[in-house]
Amino acid sequence: MPNMSLKKNEMPSQAPDVRNKNFKEVALGYSEEQAIDEAQRCLHCKNKPCVGGCPVNIFIPDFIAEVAKGNFEEAYQIIVKSSSLPAVCGRVCPQETQCESKCVRGVKGEPVAIGRLERFVADWHNAHVKEAPKKPAPNGHRVAVVGSGPSGLTCAGDLAKLGYDVTVFEALHTAGGVLVYGIPEFRLPKAIVQKEIDSLKALGVKVETNMVIGRVLSVDELLEDGFEAVFIGSGAGRPRFMNIPGENLKGVYSANEFLTRVNLMKSYKEDSSTPIQHAKKVAVVGGGNVAMDAARCAKRLGAEDVYIVYRRSEKELPARAEEVEHAKEEGITFKLLNNPTRILGSEDGFVSGMECVEMELGEPDASGRRRPVEKAGSEFVLDVDCVIMAIGTSPNPLIKSTTKGLDTQKWGGIVVEEETGLTSREGVYAGGDAVTGAATVILAMGAGKTAAKAIDEYIRNKK
């Protein structure tokens, strides 16, 4: 009998006034009873619209049907046919704009909690199944993957399942890319990421860290060394700034630096070898998920006042609604329709405030969003001692500058064929943020999946 409740099962979580003082995961996950009850809300539509909303095309109604019957491991095996990172996707994918936005149950109520069920299934598997996946028989072909973020790991996993000898080259000392340096522990525990990487290693994927491609080795050298194809999933880790006065003051961070120090280097721990400023009043400039992450980390580091400064209104905030809600619950103040014009400094070179101007929305710009314009005479100073710039990133030009014949966009993104991920170089493919600029984990995974399929066809056709 279907569960016809119009509301999702609530996600158990830490109380806001408790979680904003620690880095433990906010959401606690469904119990078995909650998962089964939620799964029974699925109507198993004949045309399966939710699958079309998933960039990696997980067989959503099929895995949910197994959850409803209490067959959690069977549900997991259905998911991993399409996704190499189910425990990650269940936590950080914007399901509300993808699979859940297509759910028929959302027409007259809330959609089925697909993301929460995916997380439950992956966590159940990780807690109860200790046997590693079996390594497929080798097919005798080698592929190199540059970057161990979501696009690189997905491409590597899909190729490994087909028997390819895959080596992933990671610039940092820890694999995971943005999953480990960008997303905070309270949203995505690093043990979860490591578990997913260990599963890929069990399939035969090799991971080499501290390998900056373009410095230690070039893409051309990888091809010369016997790799038959290369996938570039190096992300978009180059921060952008506003180029306003005062951005070189002490206490001004890019969100990338700030989050890397917190997430990867664990600077919130007393014994951390990587210091970070424990500011009292913090302004985070930007309105995306990265801005929410930075603000919530600053609060956990002990800041008394944390402001999100964004030049448009709440309606235009690009961050997930859930992240905005969590930030508000944790005491983050939103200074909307405001924009910085100058960062003020003390005599010893530290941030002492941020000059801002109020904004109002005018006519739509090329993106379709109403363009913010300054209100005359509305200048004011925000009392802060730390500023974090979270206004976007772009790909590092290193690979472009060291790879012969690799075409890129003016802003740095690698040019690829949309259907295959093929670049302007034969045998070289790319995907994820290195192509699109900063986007979502699941879109990067979709690009890695597309490229893996194309690489397989390319190598098989060369025989």
Coordinates of C-alpha atoms in Angstrom, one line a residue:
M1 CA 0.0 0.0 0.0
P2 CA 1.6 3.3 -1.0
N3 CA 2.3 5.9 1.6
M4 CA 0.3 8.9 0.4
S5 CA 1.6 11.4 2.9
L6 CA 2.2 14.8 1.2
K7 CA 5.3 15.4 3.3
K8 CA 8.7 13.8 3.3
N9 CA 10.0 12.1 6.4
E10 CA 12.0 14.7 8.2
M11 CA 15.8 14.3 8.3
P12 CA 17.1 13.9 11.8
S13 CA 19.8 16.5 12.5
Q14 CA 21.8 18.2 15.2
A15 CA 20.2 21.2 16.8
P16 CA 21.3 24.5 15.3
D17 CA 22.8 25.9 18.6
V18 CA 24.8 22.7 19.0
R19 CA 26.0 22.0 15.5
N20 CA 27.3 25.6 14.9
K21 CA 30.0 24.9 17.5
N22 CA 31.3 21.6 16.1
F23 CA 32.3 20.2 12.7
K24 CA 30.3 16.9 13.1
E25 CA 27.9 16.1 10.3
V26 CA 24.7 18.1 10.6
A27 CA 22.3 15.6 9.1
L28 CA 22.1 12.3 11.0
G29 CA 20.4 10.1 8.3
Y30 CA 17.2 8.1 8.2
S31 CA 16.6 5.0 10.3
E32 CA 15.6 1.8 8.5
E33 CA 12.0 2.4 9.5
Q34 CA 12.1 6.0 8.1
A35 CA 13.7 4.9 4.9
I36 CA 11.1 2.2 4.2
D37 CA 8.3 4.6 5.0
E38 CA 9.7 7.2 2.7
A39 CA 10.3 4.7 -0.1
Q40 CA 6.7 3.7 0.1
R41 CA 5.8 7.3 -1.1
C42 CA 7.1 6.4 -4.5
L43 CA 4.4 5.8 -7.1
H44 CA 6.7 4.0 -9.6
C45 CA 5.6 6.1 -12.5
K46 CA 5.6 4.3 -15.9
N47 CA 7.7 7.0 -17.6
K48 CA 10.1 7.5 -14.7
P49 CA 10.6 11.3 -15.0
C50 CA 13.0 11.3 -12.0
V51 CA 15.6 9.3 -13.9
G52 CA 15.6 12.0 -16.7
G53 CA 16.4 14.6 -14.0
C54 CA 19.6 12.7 -12.9
P55 CA 22.8 13.6 -14.7
V56 CA 24.1 10.0 -14.2
N57 CA 20.7 8.4 -14.9
I58 CA 20.4 6.3 -11.7
F59 CA 17.5 3.8 -11.9
I60 CA 15.7 5.7 -9.2
P61 CA 12.3 3.9 -8.9
D62 CA 14.1 0.5 -9.0
F63 CA 16.4 1.2 -6.1
I64 CA 13.5 2.8 -4.1
A65 CA 11.4 -0.3 -4.7
E66 CA 14.1 -2.4 -3.0
V67 CA 14.3 0.0 -0.1
A68 CA 10.5 -0.2 0.4
K69 CA 10.9 -4.0 0.7
G70 CA 13.8 -3.7 3.1
N71 CA 16.3 -5.0 0.5
F72 CA 19.0 -2.4 1.2
E73 CA 22.0 -4.1 -0.4
E74 CA 20.0 -4.9 -3.5
A75 CA 19.1 -1.1 -3.7
Y76 CA 22.8 -0.3 -3.4
Q77 CA 23.8 -2.6 -6.2
I78 CA 21.2 -0.9 -8.5
I79 CA 22.6 2.6 -7.6
V80 CA 26.3 1.7 -8.3
K81 CA 25.5 0.5 -11.8
S82 CA 25.2 4.2 -12.6
S83 CA 27.0 6.1 -9.8
S84 CA 30.5 5.6 -8.4
L85 CA 29.9 7.9 -5.4
P86 CA 26.5 7.2 -3.9
A87 CA 27.3 8.3 -0.4
V88 CA 28.6 11.6 -1.7
C89 CA 25.8 12.3 -4.0
G90 CA 23.2 11.5 -1.4
R91 CA 24.7 14.3 0.7
V92 CA 25.7 17.1 -1.7
C93 CA 23.7 16.8 -4.9
P94 CA 21.0 19.5 -5.5
Q95 CA 18.2 17.0 -5.8
E96 CA 15.6 19.7 -5.5
T97 CA 16.5 21.0 -8.9
Q98 CA 17.2 17.7 -10.5
C99 CA 15.6 14.3 -9.8
E100 CA 13.2 15.5 -7.1
S101 CA 12.1 18.4 -9.3
K102 CA 10.6 15.8 -11.7
C103 CA 8.9 13.7 -9.1
V104 CA 5.1 13.4 -9.6
R105 CA 4.6 13.5 -5.8
G106 CA 5.9 17.0 -5.9
V107 CA 2.8 18.3 -7.8
K108 CA 0.5 18.2 -4.8
G109 CA 3.0 17.9 -2.0
E110 CA 6.7 17.3 -1.4
P111 CA 8.6 15.0 -3.8
V112 CA 10.0 11.7 -2.6
A113 CA 13.2 12.3 -0.7
I114 CA 15.4 10.6 -3.3
G115 CA 18.7 12.1 -2.1
R116 CA 18.0 11.1 1.5
L117 CA 17.2 7.5 0.4
E118 CA 20.4 7.3 -1.7
R119 CA 22.4 8.4 1.3
F120 CA 20.7 5.9 3.5
V121 CA 21.4 3.0 1.1
A122 CA 25.0 4.0 0.7
D123 CA 25.6 4.4 4.4
W124 CA 23.8 1.0 5.1
H125 CA 26.1 -0.7 2.6
N126 CA 29.2 0.9 4.1
A127 CA 28.2 -0.1 7.6
H128 CA 27.1 -3.7 6.9
V129 CA 29.1 -4.9 3.9
K130 CA 32.9 -5.3 4.4
E131 CA 33.7 -7.3 1.2
A132 CA 35.4 -5.1 -1.4
P133 CA 34.1 -5.1 -4.9
K134 CA 35.8 -7.6 -7.2
K135 CA 38.4 -6.3 -9.6
P136 CA 37.3 -6.9 -13.3
A137 CA 39.5 -8.9 -15.6
P138 CA 42.1 -6.5 -17.3
N139 CA 41.6 -5.6 -20.9
G140 CA 45.2 -4.6 -21.5
H141 CA 44.7 -0.9 -22.0
R142 CA 45.9 2.1 -19.9
V143 CA 44.2 5.4 -19.3
A144 CA 45.4 8.4 -17.3
V145 CA 43.0 10.6 -15.3
V146 CA 44.1 14.1 -14.2
G147 CA 42.4 15.1 -10.9
S148 CA 40.7 13.1 -8.3
G149 CA 37.5 15.2 -7.9
P150 CA 34.0 13.9 -8.8
S151 CA 34.5 13.9 -12.6
G152 CA 37.9 12.2 -12.4
L153 CA 36.8 9.6 -9.9
T154 CA 33.7 8.8 -11.9
C155 CA 35.6 8.5 -15.2
A156 CA 38.2 6.3 -13.5
G157 CA 35.5 4.1 -11.8
D158 CA 33.6 3.5 -15.0
L159 CA 36.7 2.6 -17.0
A160 CA 38.0 0.3 -14.2
K161 CA 34.7 -1.6 -14.3
L162 CA 35.4 -2.2 -18.0
G163 CA 38.9 -3.7 -17.2
Y164 CA 41.0 -0.6 -18.0
D165 CA 44.3 0.0 -16.1
V166 CA 43.5 3.5 -14.7
T167 CA 45.9 5.8 -12.9
V168 CA 44.6 9.0 -11.3
F169 CA 47.1 11.8 -10.8
E170 CA 46.2 14.2 -8.0
A171 CA 48.0 17.5 -7.3
L172 CA 47.3 17.6 -3.6
H173 CA 48.6 15.2 -0.9
T174 CA 45.1 13.7 -0.4
A175 CA 42.7 12.3 -3.1
G176 CA 39.2 13.6 -3.5
G177 CA 39.6 17.1 -5.0
V178 CA 36.9 19.5 -4.1
L179 CA 35.2 16.8 -2.1
V180 CA 38.0 17.0 0.5
Y181 CA 39.3 20.6 0.2
G182 CA 36.1 22.4 -0.6
I183 CA 33.1 20.8 1.1
P184 CA 33.1 21.0 5.0
E185 CA 33.2 18.0 7.2
F186 CA 29.8 18.9 8.6
R187 CA 28.2 18.4 5.1
L188 CA 30.5 15.7 3.8
P189 CA 32.6 13.7 6.3
K190 CA 36.0 12.9 4.8
A191 CA 35.8 9.3 5.9
I192 CA 32.9 9.0 3.5
V193 CA 34.9 10.3 0.6
Q194 CA 37.8 7.9 1.6
K195 CA 35.5 5.0 1.6
E196 CA 34.3 5.7 -1.9
I197 CA 37.9 6.1 -3.1
D198 CA 38.9 2.8 -1.4
S199 CA 36.1 1.1 -3.4
L200 CA 37.5 2.4 -6.6
K201 CA 41.0 1.2 -5.6
A202 CA 39.5 -2.2 -5.0
L203 CA 38.4 -2.1 -8.7
G204 CA 42.1 -1.6 -9.6
V205 CA 42.2 2.2 -9.9
K206 CA 45.7 3.5 -8.9
V207 CA 46.0 7.0 -7.3
E208 CA 49.2 9.0 -7.3
T209 CA 49.2 12.1 -5.1
N210 CA 51.5 15.1 -5.1
M211 CA 51.5 14.9 -8.9
V212 CA 50.9 18.4 -10.4
I213 CA 50.3 17.7 -14.1
G214 CA 51.9 20.4 -16.1
R215 CA 54.8 20.6 -13.6
V216 CA 55.9 17.0 -12.7
L217 CA 54.6 15.5 -15.9
S218 CA 52.7 17.0 -18.9
V219 CA 49.7 15.6 -20.7
D220 CA 51.9 15.1 -23.7
E221 CA 54.4 13.0 -21.6
L222 CA 51.5 10.9 -20.2
L223 CA 50.6 10.0 -23.8
E224 CA 54.2 9.3 -24.7
D225 CA 54.5 7.1 -21.6
G226 CA 52.0 4.6 -22.9
F227 CA 48.6 5.9 -21.7
E228 CA 46.2 5.5 -24.7
A229 CA 43.9 8.3 -23.5
V230 CA 43.9 11.1 -20.9
F231 CA 40.9 12.5 -19.1
I232 CA 41.4 16.0 -17.6
G233 CA 39.2 16.6 -14.5
S234 CA 41.4 19.1 -12.8
G235 CA 38.6 21.3 -11.6
A236 CA 38.4 25.1 -11.2
G237 CA 40.6 26.0 -8.3
R238 CA 41.7 29.5 -9.2
P239 CA 39.9 32.0 -7.1
R240 CA 38.4 35.3 -8.3
F241 CA 38.5 38.6 -6.5
M242 CA 36.6 41.8 -6.9
N243 CA 39.7 44.0 -7.5
I244 CA 38.6 46.5 -5.0
P245 CA 40.9 48.5 -2.7
G246 CA 42.1 46.5 0.4
E247 CA 41.9 43.0 -1.0
N248 CA 45.6 42.6 -0.1
L249 CA 45.1 43.2 3.6
K250 CA 45.8 40.6 6.3
G251 CA 42.6 38.8 7.0
V252 CA 41.3 38.7 3.5
Y253 CA 40.9 35.2 2.1
S254 CA 39.7 33.6 -1.0
A255 CA 37.0 31.0 -0.1
N256 CA 39.3 28.4 -1.7
E257 CA 42.2 29.1 0.7
F258 CA 39.9 29.5 3.7
L259 CA 38.1 26.2 3.1
T260 CA 41.2 24.3 2.2
R261 CA 42.8 25.3 5.4
V262 CA 39.7 24.3 7.4
N263 CA 38.7 21.1 5.5
L264 CA 41.9 19.6 4.2
M265 CA 44.4 20.9 6.7
K266 CA 42.0 20.7 9.7
S267 CA 43.0 24.1 11.0
Y268 CA 40.0 24.1 13.4
K269 CA 41.9 21.5 15.5
E270 CA 44.2 22.8 18.2
D271 CA 47.1 20.7 17.0
S272 CA 46.8 21.7 13.4
S273 CA 50.0 22.7 11.7
T274 CA 48.1 25.0 9.3
P275 CA 47.0 28.2 11.1
I276 CA 43.9 30.3 10.3
Q277 CA 42.6 33.5 11.7
H278 CA 39.9 33.0 14.4
A279 CA 38.1 36.3 13.6
K280 CA 35.3 37.8 15.7
K281 CA 33.4 39.5 12.9
V282 CA 33.5 37.9 9.4
A283 CA 32.0 39.0 6.1
V284 CA 31.6 36.4 3.3
V285 CA 31.1 38.0 -0.1
G286 CA 28.9 35.9 -2.4
G287 CA 25.7 33.9 -2.4
G288 CA 26.5 30.4 -3.6
N289 CA 27.1 27.1 -1.8
V290 CA 30.7 28.0 -1.3
A291 CA 29.8 31.2 0.5
M292 CA 27.4 29.3 2.8
D293 CA 30.2 26.8 3.5
A294 CA 32.7 29.5 4.3
A295 CA 30.2 31.4 6.6
R296 CA 29.2 28.3 8.5
C297 CA 32.9 27.3 9.0
A298 CA 33.7 30.8 10.3
K299 CA 30.8 30.5 12.8
R300 CA 32.2 27.1 14.0
L301 CA 35.7 28.7 14.4
G302 CA 34.2 31.0 17.0
A303 CA 33.1 34.2 15.1
E304 CA 30.5 36.1 17.0
D305 CA 29.0 37.8 13.9
V306 CA 29.1 36.3 10.4
Y307 CA 27.6 38.1 7.4
I308 CA 26.7 36.9 4.0
V309 CA 27.1 40.0 1.8
Y310 CA 25.3 39.5 -1.6
R311 CA 24.4 42.1 -4.2
R312 CA 21.0 40.6 -5.2
S313 CA 17.9 39.5 -3.2
E314 CA 17.2 36.2 -1.5
K315 CA 15.2 35.0 -4.5
E316 CA 18.4 35.2 -6.6
L317 CA 20.7 33.4 -4.1
P318 CA 22.4 30.6 -6.1
A319 CA 23.0 28.4 -3.1
R320 CA 20.8 25.4 -2.3
A321 CA 17.7 26.3 -0.3
E322 CA 18.7 23.8 2.3
E323 CA 22.1 25.4 2.7
V324 CA 20.6 28.8 3.1
E325 CA 18.1 27.5 5.7
H326 CA 20.9 25.8 7.7
A327 CA 23.0 29.0 7.6
K328 CA 20.1 31.1 9.0
E329 CA 19.4 28.5 11.7
E330 CA 23.0 28.6 12.8
G331 CA 23.0 32.4 13.2
I332 CA 24.4 33.7 10.0
T333 CA 23.2 37.2 9.1
F334 CA 22.3 37.9 5.5
K335 CA 23.1 41.4 4.2
L336 CA 21.2 41.1 0.9
L337 CA 21.2 43.8 -1.8
N338 CA 24.5 45.0 -0.5
N339 CA 27.9 45.1 -2.3
P340 CA 31.4 45.8 -1.1
T341 CA 33.3 48.8 -2.5
R342 CA 36.4 48.9 -0.3
I343 CA 38.1 46.9 2.5
L344 CA 39.4 49.1 5.3
G345 CA 42.7 48.4 7.1
S346 CA 44.4 49.3 10.3
E347 CA 47.8 50.8 10.6
D348 CA 49.4 47.3 11.0
G349 CA 47.7 46.1 7.8
F350 CA 44.8 44.0 9.2
V351 CA 41.2 44.3 8.1
S352 CA 39.3 46.8 10.2
G353 CA 36.0 47.1 8.3
M354 CA 34.3 46.8 4.8
E355 CA 32.7 49.7 3.0
C356 CA 29.5 48.7 1.3
V357 CA 26.8 50.3 -0.8
E358 CA 23.1 49.3 -0.9
M359 CA 21.8 47.9 -4.2
E360 CA 18.4 47.6 -6.0
L361 CA 17.4 45.4 -8.8
G362 CA 17.1 46.9 -12.3
E363 CA 16.4 45.4 -15.7
P364 CA 17.4 41.8 -16.4
D365 CA 21.0 41.2 -17.7
A366 CA 22.2 38.6 -20.2
S367 CA 21.7 35.8 -17.7
G368 CA 18.0 36.7 -17.2
R369 CA 18.5 37.9 -13.7
R370 CA 17.7 41.5 -12.7
R371 CA 20.9 43.6 -12.7
P372 CA 21.8 45.1 -9.4
V373 CA 22.5 48.8 -9.4
E374 CA 23.8 51.1 -6.7
K375 CA 21.6 53.3 -4.6
A376 CA 23.0 56.8 -4.5
G377 CA 24.2 57.9 -1.1
S378 CA 23.7 54.5 0.6
E379 CA 27.3 53.9 1.6
F380 CA 27.9 52.3 5.0
V381 CA 30.7 50.5 6.8
L382 CA 30.3 47.0 8.0
D383 CA 32.3 46.3 11.2
V384 CA 34.4 43.2 10.4
D385 CA 38.0 41.9 11.0
C386 CA 38.0 39.2 8.3
V387 CA 36.7 39.1 4.7
I388 CA 36.2 35.9 2.6
M389 CA 35.7 36.3 -1.1
A390 CA 33.4 33.6 -2.5
I391 CA 32.5 35.0 -5.9
G392 CA 33.6 32.1 -8.1
T393 CA 36.6 30.3 -9.5
S394 CA 38.1 29.5 -12.9
P395 CA 40.4 26.7 -14.1
N396 CA 44.1 27.0 -13.5
P397 CA 45.9 27.8 -16.8
L398 CA 48.8 25.4 -16.1
I399 CA 47.5 22.4 -18.2
K400 CA 46.6 24.7 -21.1
S401 CA 50.0 26.3 -21.1
T402 CA 51.8 22.9 -21.0
T403 CA 49.7 20.9 -23.5
K404 CA 50.2 21.3 -27.2
G405 CA 47.1 22.2 -29.2
L406 CA 44.6 22.2 -26.3
D407 CA 41.8 24.8 -27.1
T408 CA 40.3 26.7 -24.2
Q409 CA 37.7 29.4 -23.7
K410 CA 38.8 33.0 -23.1
W411 CA 38.0 32.5 -19.4
G412 CA 40.0 29.3 -19.2
G413 CA 37.6 26.4 -19.6
I414 CA 38.7 23.6 -21.9
V415 CA 36.7 23.3 -25.1
V416 CA 35.1 19.9 -25.6
E417 CA 32.6 18.1 -27.7
E418 CA 29.4 18.0 -25.6
E419 CA 28.5 14.5 -26.5
T420 CA 31.9 12.9 -25.8
G421 CA 34.0 15.3 -23.8
L422 CA 36.7 15.1 -26.5
T423 CA 39.1 18.1 -26.6
S424 CA 40.9 19.5 -29.6
R425 CA 43.6 16.8 -29.0
E426 CA 43.1 13.3 -30.2
G427 CA 42.9 10.9 -27.2
V428 CA 42.5 13.8 -24.7
Y429 CA 39.1 14.2 -23.0
A430 CA 37.9 16.6 -20.3
G431 CA 35.0 17.3 -18.0
G432 CA 33.7 18.8 -14.9
D433 CA 34.7 22.3 -13.6
A434 CA 37.8 22.3 -15.9
V435 CA 35.3 22.6 -18.7
T436 CA 32.3 24.4 -17.3
G437 CA 33.8 26.5 -14.5
A438 CA 32.5 25.9 -10.9
A439 CA 29.3 23.8 -11.0
T440 CA 27.8 20.9 -9.0
V441 CA 29.3 17.5 -8.0
I442 CA 26.7 15.6 -9.9
L443 CA 27.2 17.5 -13.2
A444 CA 30.9 16.8 -12.9
M445 CA 30.1 13.2 -12.4
G446 CA 27.9 13.2 -15.4
A447 CA 30.7 14.6 -17.5
G448 CA 33.1 11.9 -16.2
K449 CA 30.6 9.2 -17.1
T450 CA 30.2 10.7 -20.7
A451 CA 33.9 10.8 -21.2
A452 CA 34.5 7.3 -19.9
K453 CA 32.0 5.9 -22.5
A454 CA 33.7 7.9 -25.3
I455 CA 37.2 6.8 -24.2
D456 CA 36.1 3.2 -24.3
E457 CA 34.7 3.5 -27.8
Y458 CA 37.9 5.4 -28.9
I459 CA 40.3 2.8 -27.7
R460 CA 38.2 -0.2 -28.9
N461 CA 37.9 1.4 -32.4
K462 CA 41.7 1.8 -32.5
K463 CA 42.3 -1.9 -32.3

